[in-house]
PDB file of C-alpha atoms and ligand atoms in Angstrom:
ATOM      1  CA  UNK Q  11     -31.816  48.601  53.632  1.00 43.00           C
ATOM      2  CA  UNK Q  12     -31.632  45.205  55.589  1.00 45.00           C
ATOM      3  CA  UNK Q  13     -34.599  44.015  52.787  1.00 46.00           C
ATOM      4  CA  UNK Q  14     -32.105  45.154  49.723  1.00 46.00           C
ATOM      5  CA  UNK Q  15     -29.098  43.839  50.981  1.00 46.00           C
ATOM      6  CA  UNK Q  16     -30.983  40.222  51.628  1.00 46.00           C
ATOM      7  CA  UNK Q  17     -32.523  40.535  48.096  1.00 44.00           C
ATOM      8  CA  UNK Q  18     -28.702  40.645  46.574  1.00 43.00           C
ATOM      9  CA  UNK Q  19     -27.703  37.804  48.653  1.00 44.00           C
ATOM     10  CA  UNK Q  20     -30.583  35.465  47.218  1.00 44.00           C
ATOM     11  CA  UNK Q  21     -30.081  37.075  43.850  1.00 43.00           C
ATOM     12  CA  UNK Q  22     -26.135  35.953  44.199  1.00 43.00           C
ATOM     13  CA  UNK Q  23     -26.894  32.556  45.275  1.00 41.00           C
ATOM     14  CA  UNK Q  24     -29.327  31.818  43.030  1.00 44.00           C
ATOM     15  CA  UNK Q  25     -27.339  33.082  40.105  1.00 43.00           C
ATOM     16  CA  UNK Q  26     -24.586  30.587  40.997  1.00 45.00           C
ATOM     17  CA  UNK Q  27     -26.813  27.746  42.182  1.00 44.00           C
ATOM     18  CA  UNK Q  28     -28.282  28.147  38.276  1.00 44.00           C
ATOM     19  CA  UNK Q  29     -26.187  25.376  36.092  1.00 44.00           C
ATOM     20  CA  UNK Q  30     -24.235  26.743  33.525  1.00 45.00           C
ATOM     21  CA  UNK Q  31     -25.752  26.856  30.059  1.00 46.00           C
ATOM     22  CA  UNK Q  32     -24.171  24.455  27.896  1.00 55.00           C
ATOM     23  CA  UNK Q  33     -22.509  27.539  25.646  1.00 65.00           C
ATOM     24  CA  UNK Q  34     -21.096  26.659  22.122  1.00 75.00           C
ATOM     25  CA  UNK Q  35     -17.256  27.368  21.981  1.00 72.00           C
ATOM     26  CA  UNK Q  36     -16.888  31.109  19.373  1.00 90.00           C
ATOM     27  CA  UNK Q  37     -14.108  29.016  17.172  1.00 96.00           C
ATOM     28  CA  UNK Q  38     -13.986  28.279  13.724  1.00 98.00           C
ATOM     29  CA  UNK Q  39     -13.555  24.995  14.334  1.00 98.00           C
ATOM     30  CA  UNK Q  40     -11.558  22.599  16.399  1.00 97.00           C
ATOM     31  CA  UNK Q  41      -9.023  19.853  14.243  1.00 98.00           C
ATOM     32  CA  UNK Q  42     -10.179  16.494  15.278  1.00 98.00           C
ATOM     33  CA  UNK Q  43      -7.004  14.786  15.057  1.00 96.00           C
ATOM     34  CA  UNK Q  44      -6.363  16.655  18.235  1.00 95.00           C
ATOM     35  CA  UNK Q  45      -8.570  14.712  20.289  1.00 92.00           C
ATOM     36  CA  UNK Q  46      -8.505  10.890  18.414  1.00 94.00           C
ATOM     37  CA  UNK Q  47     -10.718  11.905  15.661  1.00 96.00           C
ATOM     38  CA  UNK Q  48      -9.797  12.109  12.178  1.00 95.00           C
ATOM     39  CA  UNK Q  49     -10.321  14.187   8.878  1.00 97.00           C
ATOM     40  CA  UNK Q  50     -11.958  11.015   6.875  1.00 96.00           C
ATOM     41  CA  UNK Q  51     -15.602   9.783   7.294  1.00 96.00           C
ATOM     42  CA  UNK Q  52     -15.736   6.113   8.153  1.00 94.00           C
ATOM     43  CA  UNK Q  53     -17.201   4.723   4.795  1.00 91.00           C
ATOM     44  CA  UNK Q  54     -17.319   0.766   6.025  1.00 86.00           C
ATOM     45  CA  UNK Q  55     -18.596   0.704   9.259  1.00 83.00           C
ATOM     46  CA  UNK Q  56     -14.911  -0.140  10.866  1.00 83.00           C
ATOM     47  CA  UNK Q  57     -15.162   3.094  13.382  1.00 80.00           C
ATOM     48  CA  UNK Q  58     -11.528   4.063  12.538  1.00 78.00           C
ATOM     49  CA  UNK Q  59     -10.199   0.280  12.936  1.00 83.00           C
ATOM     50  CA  UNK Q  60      -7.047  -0.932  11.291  1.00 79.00           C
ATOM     51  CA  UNK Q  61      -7.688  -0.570   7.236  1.00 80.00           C
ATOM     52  CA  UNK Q  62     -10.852   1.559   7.725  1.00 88.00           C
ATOM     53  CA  UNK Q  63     -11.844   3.489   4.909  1.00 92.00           C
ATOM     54  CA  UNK Q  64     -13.423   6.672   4.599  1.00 95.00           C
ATOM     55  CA  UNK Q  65     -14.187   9.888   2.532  1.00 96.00           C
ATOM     56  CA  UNK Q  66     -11.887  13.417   3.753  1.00 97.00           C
ATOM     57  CA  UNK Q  67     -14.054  15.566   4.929  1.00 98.00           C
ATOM     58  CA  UNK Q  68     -12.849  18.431   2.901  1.00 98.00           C
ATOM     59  CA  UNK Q  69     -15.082  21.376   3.731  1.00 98.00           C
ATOM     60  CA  UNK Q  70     -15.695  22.812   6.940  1.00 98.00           C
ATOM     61  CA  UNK Q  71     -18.814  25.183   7.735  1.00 98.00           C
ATOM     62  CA  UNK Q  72     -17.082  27.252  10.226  1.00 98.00           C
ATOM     63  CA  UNK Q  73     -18.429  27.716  13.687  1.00 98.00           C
ATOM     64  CA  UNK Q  74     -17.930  31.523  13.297  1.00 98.00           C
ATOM     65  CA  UNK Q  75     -20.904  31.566  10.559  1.00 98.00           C
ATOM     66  CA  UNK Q  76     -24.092  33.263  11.286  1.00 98.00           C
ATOM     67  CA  UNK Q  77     -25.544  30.844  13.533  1.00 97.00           C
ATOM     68  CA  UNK Q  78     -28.716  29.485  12.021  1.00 97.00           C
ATOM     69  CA  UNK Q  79     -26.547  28.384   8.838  1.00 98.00           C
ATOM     70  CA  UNK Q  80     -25.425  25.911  11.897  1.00 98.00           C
ATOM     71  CA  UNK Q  81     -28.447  24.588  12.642  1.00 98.00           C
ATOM     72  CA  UNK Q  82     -30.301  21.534  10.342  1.00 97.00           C
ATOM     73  CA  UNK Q  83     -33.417  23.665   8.768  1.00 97.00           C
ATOM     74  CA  UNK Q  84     -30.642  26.819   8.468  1.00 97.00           C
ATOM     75  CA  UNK Q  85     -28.200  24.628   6.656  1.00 97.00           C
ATOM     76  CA  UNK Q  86     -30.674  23.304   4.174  1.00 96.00           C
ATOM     77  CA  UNK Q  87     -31.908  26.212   2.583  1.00 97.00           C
ATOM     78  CA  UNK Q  88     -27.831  27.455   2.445  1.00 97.00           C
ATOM     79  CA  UNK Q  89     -27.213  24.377   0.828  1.00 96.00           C
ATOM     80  CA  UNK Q  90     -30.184  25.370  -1.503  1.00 95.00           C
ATOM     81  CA  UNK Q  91     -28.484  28.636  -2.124  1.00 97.00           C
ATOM     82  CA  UNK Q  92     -26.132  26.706  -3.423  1.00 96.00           C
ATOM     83  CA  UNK Q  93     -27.468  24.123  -5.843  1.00 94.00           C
ATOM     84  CA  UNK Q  94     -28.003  20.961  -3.359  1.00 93.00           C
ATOM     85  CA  UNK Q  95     -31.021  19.973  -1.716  1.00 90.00           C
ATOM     86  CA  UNK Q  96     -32.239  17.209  -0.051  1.00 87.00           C
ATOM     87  CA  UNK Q  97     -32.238  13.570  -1.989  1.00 82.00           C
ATOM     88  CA  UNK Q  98     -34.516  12.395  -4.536  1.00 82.00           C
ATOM     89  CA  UNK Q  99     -38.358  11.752  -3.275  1.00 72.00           C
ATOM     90  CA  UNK Q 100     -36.545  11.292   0.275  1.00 70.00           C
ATOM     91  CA  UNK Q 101     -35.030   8.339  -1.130  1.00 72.00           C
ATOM     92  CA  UNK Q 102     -31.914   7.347   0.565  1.00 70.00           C
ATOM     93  CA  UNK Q 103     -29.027   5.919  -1.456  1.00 66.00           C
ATOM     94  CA  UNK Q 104     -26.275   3.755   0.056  1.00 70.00           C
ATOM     95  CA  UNK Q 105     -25.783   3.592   3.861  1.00 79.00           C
ATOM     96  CA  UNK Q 106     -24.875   5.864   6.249  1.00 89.00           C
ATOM     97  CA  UNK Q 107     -21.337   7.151   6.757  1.00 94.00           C
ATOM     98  CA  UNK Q 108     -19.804   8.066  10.238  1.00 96.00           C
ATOM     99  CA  UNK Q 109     -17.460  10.466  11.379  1.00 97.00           C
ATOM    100  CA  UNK Q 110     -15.171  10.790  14.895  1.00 97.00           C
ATOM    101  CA  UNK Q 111     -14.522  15.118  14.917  1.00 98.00           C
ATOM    102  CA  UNK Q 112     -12.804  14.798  18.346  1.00 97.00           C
ATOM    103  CA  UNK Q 113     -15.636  16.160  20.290  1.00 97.00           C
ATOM    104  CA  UNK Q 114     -16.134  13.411  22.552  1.00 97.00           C
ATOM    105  CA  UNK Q 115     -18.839  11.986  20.917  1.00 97.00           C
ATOM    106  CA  UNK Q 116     -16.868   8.870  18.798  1.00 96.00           C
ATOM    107  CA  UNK Q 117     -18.212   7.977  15.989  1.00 96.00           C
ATOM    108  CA  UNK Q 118     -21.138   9.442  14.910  1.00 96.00           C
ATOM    109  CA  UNK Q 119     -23.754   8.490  11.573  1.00 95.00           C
ATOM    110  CA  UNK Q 120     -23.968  11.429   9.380  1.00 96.00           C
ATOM    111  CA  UNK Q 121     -26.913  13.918   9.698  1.00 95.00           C
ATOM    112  CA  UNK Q 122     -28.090  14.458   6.670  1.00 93.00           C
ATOM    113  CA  UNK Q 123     -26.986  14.053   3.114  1.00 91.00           C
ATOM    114  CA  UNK Q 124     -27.615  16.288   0.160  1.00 93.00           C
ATOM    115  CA  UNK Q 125     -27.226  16.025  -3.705  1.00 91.00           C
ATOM    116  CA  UNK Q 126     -27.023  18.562  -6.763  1.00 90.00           C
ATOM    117  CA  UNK Q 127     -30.276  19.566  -7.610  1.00 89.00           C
ATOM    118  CA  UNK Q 128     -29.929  21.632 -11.277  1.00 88.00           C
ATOM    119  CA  UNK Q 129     -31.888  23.828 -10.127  1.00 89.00           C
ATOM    120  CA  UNK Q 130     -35.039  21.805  -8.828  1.00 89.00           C
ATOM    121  CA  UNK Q 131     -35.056  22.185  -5.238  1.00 87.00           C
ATOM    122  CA  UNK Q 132     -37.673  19.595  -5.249  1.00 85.00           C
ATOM    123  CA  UNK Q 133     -37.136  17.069  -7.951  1.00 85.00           C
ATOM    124  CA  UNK Q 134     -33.420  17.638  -9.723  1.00 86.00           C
ATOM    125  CA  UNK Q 135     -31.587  15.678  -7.105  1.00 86.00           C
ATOM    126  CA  UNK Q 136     -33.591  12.578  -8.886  1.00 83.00           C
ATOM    127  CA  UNK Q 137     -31.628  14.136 -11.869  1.00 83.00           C
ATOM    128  CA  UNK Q 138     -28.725  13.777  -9.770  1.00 80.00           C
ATOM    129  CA  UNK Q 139     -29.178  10.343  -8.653  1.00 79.00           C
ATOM    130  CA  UNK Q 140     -29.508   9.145 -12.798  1.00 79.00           C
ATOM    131  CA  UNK Q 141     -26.290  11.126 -14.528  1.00 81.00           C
ATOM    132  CA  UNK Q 142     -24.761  11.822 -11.502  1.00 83.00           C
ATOM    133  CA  UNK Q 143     -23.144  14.769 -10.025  1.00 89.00           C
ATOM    134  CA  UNK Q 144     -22.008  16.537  -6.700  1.00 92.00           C
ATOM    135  CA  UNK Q 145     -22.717  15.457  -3.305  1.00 93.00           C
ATOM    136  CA  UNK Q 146     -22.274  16.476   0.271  1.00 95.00           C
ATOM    137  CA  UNK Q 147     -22.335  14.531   3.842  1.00 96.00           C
ATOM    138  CA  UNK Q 148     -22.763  16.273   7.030  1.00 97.00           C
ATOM    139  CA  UNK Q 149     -21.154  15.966  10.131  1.00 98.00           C
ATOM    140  CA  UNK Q 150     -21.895  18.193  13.150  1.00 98.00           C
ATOM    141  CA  UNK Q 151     -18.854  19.381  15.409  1.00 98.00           C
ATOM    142  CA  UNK Q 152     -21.107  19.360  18.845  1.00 97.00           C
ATOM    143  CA  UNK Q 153     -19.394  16.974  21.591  1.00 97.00           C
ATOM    144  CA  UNK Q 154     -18.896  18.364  24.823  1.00 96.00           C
ATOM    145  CA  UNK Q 155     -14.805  18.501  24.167  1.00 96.00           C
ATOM    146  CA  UNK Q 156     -15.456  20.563  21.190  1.00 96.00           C
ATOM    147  CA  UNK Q 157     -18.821  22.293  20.800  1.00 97.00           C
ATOM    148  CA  UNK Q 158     -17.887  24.508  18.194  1.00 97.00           C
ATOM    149  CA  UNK Q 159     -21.313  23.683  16.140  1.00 97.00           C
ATOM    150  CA  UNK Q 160     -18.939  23.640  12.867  1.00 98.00           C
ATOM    151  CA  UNK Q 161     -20.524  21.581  10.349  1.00 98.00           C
ATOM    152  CA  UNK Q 162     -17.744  19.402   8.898  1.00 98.00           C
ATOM    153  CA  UNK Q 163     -18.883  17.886   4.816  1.00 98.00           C
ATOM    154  CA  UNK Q 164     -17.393  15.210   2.801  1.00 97.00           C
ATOM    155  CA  UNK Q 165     -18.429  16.500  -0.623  1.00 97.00           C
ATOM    156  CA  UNK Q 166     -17.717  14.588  -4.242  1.00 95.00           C
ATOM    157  CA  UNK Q 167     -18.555  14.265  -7.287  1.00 91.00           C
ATOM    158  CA  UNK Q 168     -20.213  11.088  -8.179  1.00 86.00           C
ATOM    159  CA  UNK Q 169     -20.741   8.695 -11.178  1.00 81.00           C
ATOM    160  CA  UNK Q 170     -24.053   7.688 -12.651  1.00 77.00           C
ATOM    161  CA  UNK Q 171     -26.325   5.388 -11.593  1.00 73.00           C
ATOM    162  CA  UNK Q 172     -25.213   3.101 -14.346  1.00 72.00           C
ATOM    163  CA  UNK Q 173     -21.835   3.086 -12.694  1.00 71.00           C
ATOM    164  CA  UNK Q 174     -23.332   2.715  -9.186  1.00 70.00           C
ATOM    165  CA  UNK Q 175     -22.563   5.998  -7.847  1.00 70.00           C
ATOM    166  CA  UNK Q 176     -18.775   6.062  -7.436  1.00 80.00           C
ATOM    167  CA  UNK Q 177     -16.684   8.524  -6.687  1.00 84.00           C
ATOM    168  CA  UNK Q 178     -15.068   9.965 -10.533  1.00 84.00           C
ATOM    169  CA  UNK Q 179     -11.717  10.286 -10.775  1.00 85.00           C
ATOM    170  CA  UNK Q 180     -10.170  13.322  -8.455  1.00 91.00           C
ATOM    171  CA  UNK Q 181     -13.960  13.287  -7.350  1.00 94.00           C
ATOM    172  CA  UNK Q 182     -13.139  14.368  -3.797  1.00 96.00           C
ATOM    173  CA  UNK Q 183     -10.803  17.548  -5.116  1.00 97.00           C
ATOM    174  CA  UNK Q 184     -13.812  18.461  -7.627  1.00 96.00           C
ATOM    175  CA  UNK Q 185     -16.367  18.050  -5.528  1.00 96.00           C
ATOM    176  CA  UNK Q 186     -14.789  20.377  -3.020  1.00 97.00           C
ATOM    177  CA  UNK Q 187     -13.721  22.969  -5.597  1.00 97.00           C
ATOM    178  CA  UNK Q 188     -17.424  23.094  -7.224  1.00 96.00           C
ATOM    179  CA  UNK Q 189     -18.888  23.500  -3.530  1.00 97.00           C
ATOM    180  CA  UNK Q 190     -16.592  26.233  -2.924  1.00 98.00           C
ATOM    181  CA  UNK Q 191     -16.562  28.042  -6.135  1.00 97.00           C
ATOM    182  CA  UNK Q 192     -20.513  28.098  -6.292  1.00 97.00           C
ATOM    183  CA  UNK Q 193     -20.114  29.655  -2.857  1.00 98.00           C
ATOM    184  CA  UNK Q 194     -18.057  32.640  -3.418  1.00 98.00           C
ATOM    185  CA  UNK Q 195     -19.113  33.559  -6.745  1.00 97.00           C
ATOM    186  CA  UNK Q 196     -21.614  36.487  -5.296  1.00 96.00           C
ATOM    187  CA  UNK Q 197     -24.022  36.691  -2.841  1.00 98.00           C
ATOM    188  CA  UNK Q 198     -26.256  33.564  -3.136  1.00 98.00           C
ATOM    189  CA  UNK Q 199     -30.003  33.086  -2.033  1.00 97.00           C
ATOM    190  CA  UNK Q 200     -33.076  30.369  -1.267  1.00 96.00           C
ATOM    191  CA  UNK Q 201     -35.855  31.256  -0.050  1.00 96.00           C
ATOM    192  CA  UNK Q 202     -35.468  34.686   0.977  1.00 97.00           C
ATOM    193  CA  UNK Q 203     -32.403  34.464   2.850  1.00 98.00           C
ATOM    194  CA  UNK Q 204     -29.222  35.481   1.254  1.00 98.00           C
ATOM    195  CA  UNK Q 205     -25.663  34.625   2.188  1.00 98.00           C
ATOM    196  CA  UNK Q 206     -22.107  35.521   1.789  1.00 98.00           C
ATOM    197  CA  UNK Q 207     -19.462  33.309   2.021  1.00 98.00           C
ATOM    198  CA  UNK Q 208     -15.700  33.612   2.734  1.00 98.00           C
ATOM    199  CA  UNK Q 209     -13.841  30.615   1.825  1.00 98.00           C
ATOM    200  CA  UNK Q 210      -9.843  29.891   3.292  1.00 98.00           C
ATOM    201  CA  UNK Q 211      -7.635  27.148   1.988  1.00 98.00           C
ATOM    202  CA  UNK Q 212      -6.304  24.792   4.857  1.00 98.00           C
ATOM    203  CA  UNK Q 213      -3.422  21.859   4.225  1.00 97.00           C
ATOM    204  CA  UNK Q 214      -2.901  20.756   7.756  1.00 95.00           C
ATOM    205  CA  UNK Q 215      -5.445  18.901   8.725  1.00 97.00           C
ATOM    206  CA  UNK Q 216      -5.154  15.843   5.777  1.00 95.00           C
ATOM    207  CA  UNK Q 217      -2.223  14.798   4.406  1.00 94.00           C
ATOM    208  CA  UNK Q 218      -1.960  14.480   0.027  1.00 96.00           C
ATOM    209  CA  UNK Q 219      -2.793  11.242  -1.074  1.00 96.00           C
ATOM    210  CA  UNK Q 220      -4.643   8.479  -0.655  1.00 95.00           C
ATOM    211  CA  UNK Q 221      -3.507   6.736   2.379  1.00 93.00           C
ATOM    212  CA  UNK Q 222      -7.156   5.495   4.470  1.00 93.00           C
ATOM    213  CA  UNK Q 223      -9.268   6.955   1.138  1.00 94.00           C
ATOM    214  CA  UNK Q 224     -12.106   5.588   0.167  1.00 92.00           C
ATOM    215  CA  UNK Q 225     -12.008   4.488  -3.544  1.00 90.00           C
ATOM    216  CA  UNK Q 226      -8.198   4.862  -4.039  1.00 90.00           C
ATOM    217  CA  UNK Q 227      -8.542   8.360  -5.383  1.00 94.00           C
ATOM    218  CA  UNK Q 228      -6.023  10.621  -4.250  1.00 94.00           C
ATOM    219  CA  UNK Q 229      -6.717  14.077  -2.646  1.00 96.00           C
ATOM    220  CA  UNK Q 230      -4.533  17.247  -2.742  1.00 97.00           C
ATOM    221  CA  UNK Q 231      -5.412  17.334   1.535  1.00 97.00           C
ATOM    222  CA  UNK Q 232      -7.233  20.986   0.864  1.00 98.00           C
ATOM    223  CA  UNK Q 233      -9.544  21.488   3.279  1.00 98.00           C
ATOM    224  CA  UNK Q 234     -11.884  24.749   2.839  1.00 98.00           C
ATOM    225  CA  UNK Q 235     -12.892  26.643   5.241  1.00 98.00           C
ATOM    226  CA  UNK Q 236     -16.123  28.536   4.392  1.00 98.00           C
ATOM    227  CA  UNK Q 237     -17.723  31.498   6.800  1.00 98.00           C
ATOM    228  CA  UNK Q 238     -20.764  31.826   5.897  1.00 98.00           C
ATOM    229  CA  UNK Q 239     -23.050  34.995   6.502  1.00 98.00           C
ATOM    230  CA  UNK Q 240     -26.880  35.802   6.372  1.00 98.00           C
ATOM    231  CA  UNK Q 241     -26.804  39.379   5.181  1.00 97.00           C
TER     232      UNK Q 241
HETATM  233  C1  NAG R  23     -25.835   4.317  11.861  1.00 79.02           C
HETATM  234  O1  NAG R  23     -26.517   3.862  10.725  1.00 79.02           O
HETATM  235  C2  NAG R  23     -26.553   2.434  10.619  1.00 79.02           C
HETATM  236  C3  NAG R  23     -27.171   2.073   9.275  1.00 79.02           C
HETATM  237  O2  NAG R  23     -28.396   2.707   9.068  1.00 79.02           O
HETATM  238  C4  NAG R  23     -27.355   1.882  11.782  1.00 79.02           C
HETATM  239  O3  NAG R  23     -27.366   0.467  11.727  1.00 79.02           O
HETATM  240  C5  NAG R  23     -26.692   2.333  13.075  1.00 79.02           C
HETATM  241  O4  NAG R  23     -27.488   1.915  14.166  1.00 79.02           O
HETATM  242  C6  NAG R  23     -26.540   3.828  13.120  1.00 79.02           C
HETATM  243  N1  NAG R  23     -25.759   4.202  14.291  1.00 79.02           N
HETATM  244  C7  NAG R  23     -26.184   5.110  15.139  1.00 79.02           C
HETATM  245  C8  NAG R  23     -25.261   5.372  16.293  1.00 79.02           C
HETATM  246  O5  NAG R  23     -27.236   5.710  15.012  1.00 79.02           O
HETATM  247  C1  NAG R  24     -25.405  17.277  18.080  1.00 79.02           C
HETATM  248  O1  NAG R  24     -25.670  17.107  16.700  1.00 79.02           O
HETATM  249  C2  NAG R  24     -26.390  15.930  16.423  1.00 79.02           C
HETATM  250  C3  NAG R  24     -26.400  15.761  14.920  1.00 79.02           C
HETATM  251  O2  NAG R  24     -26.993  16.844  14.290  1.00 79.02           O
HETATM  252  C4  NAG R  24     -27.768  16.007  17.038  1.00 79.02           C
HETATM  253  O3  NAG R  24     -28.497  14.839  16.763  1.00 79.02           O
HETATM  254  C5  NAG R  24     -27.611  16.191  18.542  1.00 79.02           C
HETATM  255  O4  NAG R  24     -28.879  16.386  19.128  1.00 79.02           O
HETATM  256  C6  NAG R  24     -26.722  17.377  18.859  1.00 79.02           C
HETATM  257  N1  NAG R  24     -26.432  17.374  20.297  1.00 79.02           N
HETATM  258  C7  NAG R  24     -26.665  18.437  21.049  1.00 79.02           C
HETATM  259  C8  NAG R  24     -26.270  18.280  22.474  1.00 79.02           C
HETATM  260  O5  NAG R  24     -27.153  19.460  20.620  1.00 79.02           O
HETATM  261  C1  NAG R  25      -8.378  26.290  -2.693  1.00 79.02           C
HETATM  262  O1  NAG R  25      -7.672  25.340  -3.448  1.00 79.02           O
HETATM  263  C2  NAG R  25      -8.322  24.939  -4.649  1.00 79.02           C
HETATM  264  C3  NAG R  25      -7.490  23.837  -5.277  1.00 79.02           C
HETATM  265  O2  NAG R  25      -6.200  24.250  -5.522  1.00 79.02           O
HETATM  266  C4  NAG R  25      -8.474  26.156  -5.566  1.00 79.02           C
HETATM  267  O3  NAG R  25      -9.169  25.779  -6.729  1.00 79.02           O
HETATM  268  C5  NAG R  25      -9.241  27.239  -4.825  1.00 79.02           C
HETATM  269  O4  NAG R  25      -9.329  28.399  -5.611  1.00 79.02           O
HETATM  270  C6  NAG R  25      -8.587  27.562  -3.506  1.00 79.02           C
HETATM  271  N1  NAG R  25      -9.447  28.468  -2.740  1.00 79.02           N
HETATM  272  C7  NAG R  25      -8.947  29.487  -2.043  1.00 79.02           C
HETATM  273  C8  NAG R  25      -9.963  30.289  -1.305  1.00 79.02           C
HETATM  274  O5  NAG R  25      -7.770  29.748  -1.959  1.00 79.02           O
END
């Protein structure tokens, strides 16, 4: 009896002496302007300085998606489902962008970046990176303020190489609208693992316009919100 009761006791104690797992937050998402970040990339290394620059980030992966679409290896192939995949011969055009999502971390260089592939997993983003095409940046939503592990992307639709790989015109809006439409068209697959995905409109979190856009092109401030499923 005396041995049990002791037994609880140093189970208790040790149970709150053991630090708290660092436990992602079950949100969607959380909007960065809350906490000093902002809904555009920083596209000229000004870190959200007067006159900074940057792309919206107009799709969100939410945190609510099957979690191993969250992770870098997970999102990769779901990008694959998708038609993008990672650049041409690992070649790596144009510089890093950065990002503040209001998660305590400031701002932080993208993770990875990934390009059309028509259909090549392998070798079509070097198709992408000649006639141009859609392309995505991501962000991860992971600071200890706001550890939702949403992946936030800044996708558009790009020139040619020939015309240095600018944005086209309304590039950000069709960008966003390709991404999305590829998405929710059916149940899409790479490698084995299939997905569904659930897309929602939002208008709050970037205002219409081109106010601190990169490129002067103006956006319609549609974010979407995609949940994303391995079923
Ligand atoms: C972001 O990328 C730039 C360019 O590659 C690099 O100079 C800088 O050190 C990076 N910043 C961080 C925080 O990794
Ligand atoms: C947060 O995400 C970044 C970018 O993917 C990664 O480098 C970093 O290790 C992550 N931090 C934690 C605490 O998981
Ligand atoms: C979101 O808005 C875009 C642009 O108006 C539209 O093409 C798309 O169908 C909308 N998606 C949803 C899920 O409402």
């Amino acid at each position: 009896m005396l041995f049990t009761s002791s037994a609880v006791l140093f189970l208790a104690a040790f149970a709150v002496a053991k630090p708290a797992p660092s436990k992602r937050a079950a949100v969607a998402f959380v909007d960065p302007n809350t906490d000093g970040g902002r809904m555009l990339t920083d596209a000229d290394g000004l870190d959200g300085q007067a006159g900074d620059l940057g792309e919206p980030l107009n799709v969100i992966i939410s945190g609510l998606s099957s979690a191993d679409v969250l992770t870098d290896a997970g999102f990769l192939n779901y990008a694959q489902s998708i038609g993008f995949s990672f650049e041409c011969l690992g070649l790596h055009l144009g510089g890093p962008q950065s990002a503040n999502l209001g998660d305590g971390n400031g701002f932080v260089n993208q993770t990875v970046e990934y390009r059309q592939d028509y259909g090549d997993e392998e070798l079509g983003t070097c198709l992408e990176s000649l006639i141009g095409g859609n392309h995505l940046r991501v962000f991860r939503q992971n600071g200890t303020e706001a550890n939702t592990g949403a992946l936030f992307l800044a996708v558009s639709q790009e020139e040619n190489v020939a015309e240095g790989h600018t944005i086209v015109a309304n590039g950000y809006n069709l960008g966003r609208n390709a991404l999305a439409a590829t998405a929710i068209a059916g149940t899409t697959t790479a490698n084995g693992v299939s997905y569904t995905t659930v897309a929602q409109n939002l208008t709050t979190l970037l205002p219409a316009g081109t106010a601190g856009v990169n490129h002067d092109i103006a956006t319609d401030g549609i974010t979407t919100l995609l949940t994303v499923t391995i079923v």
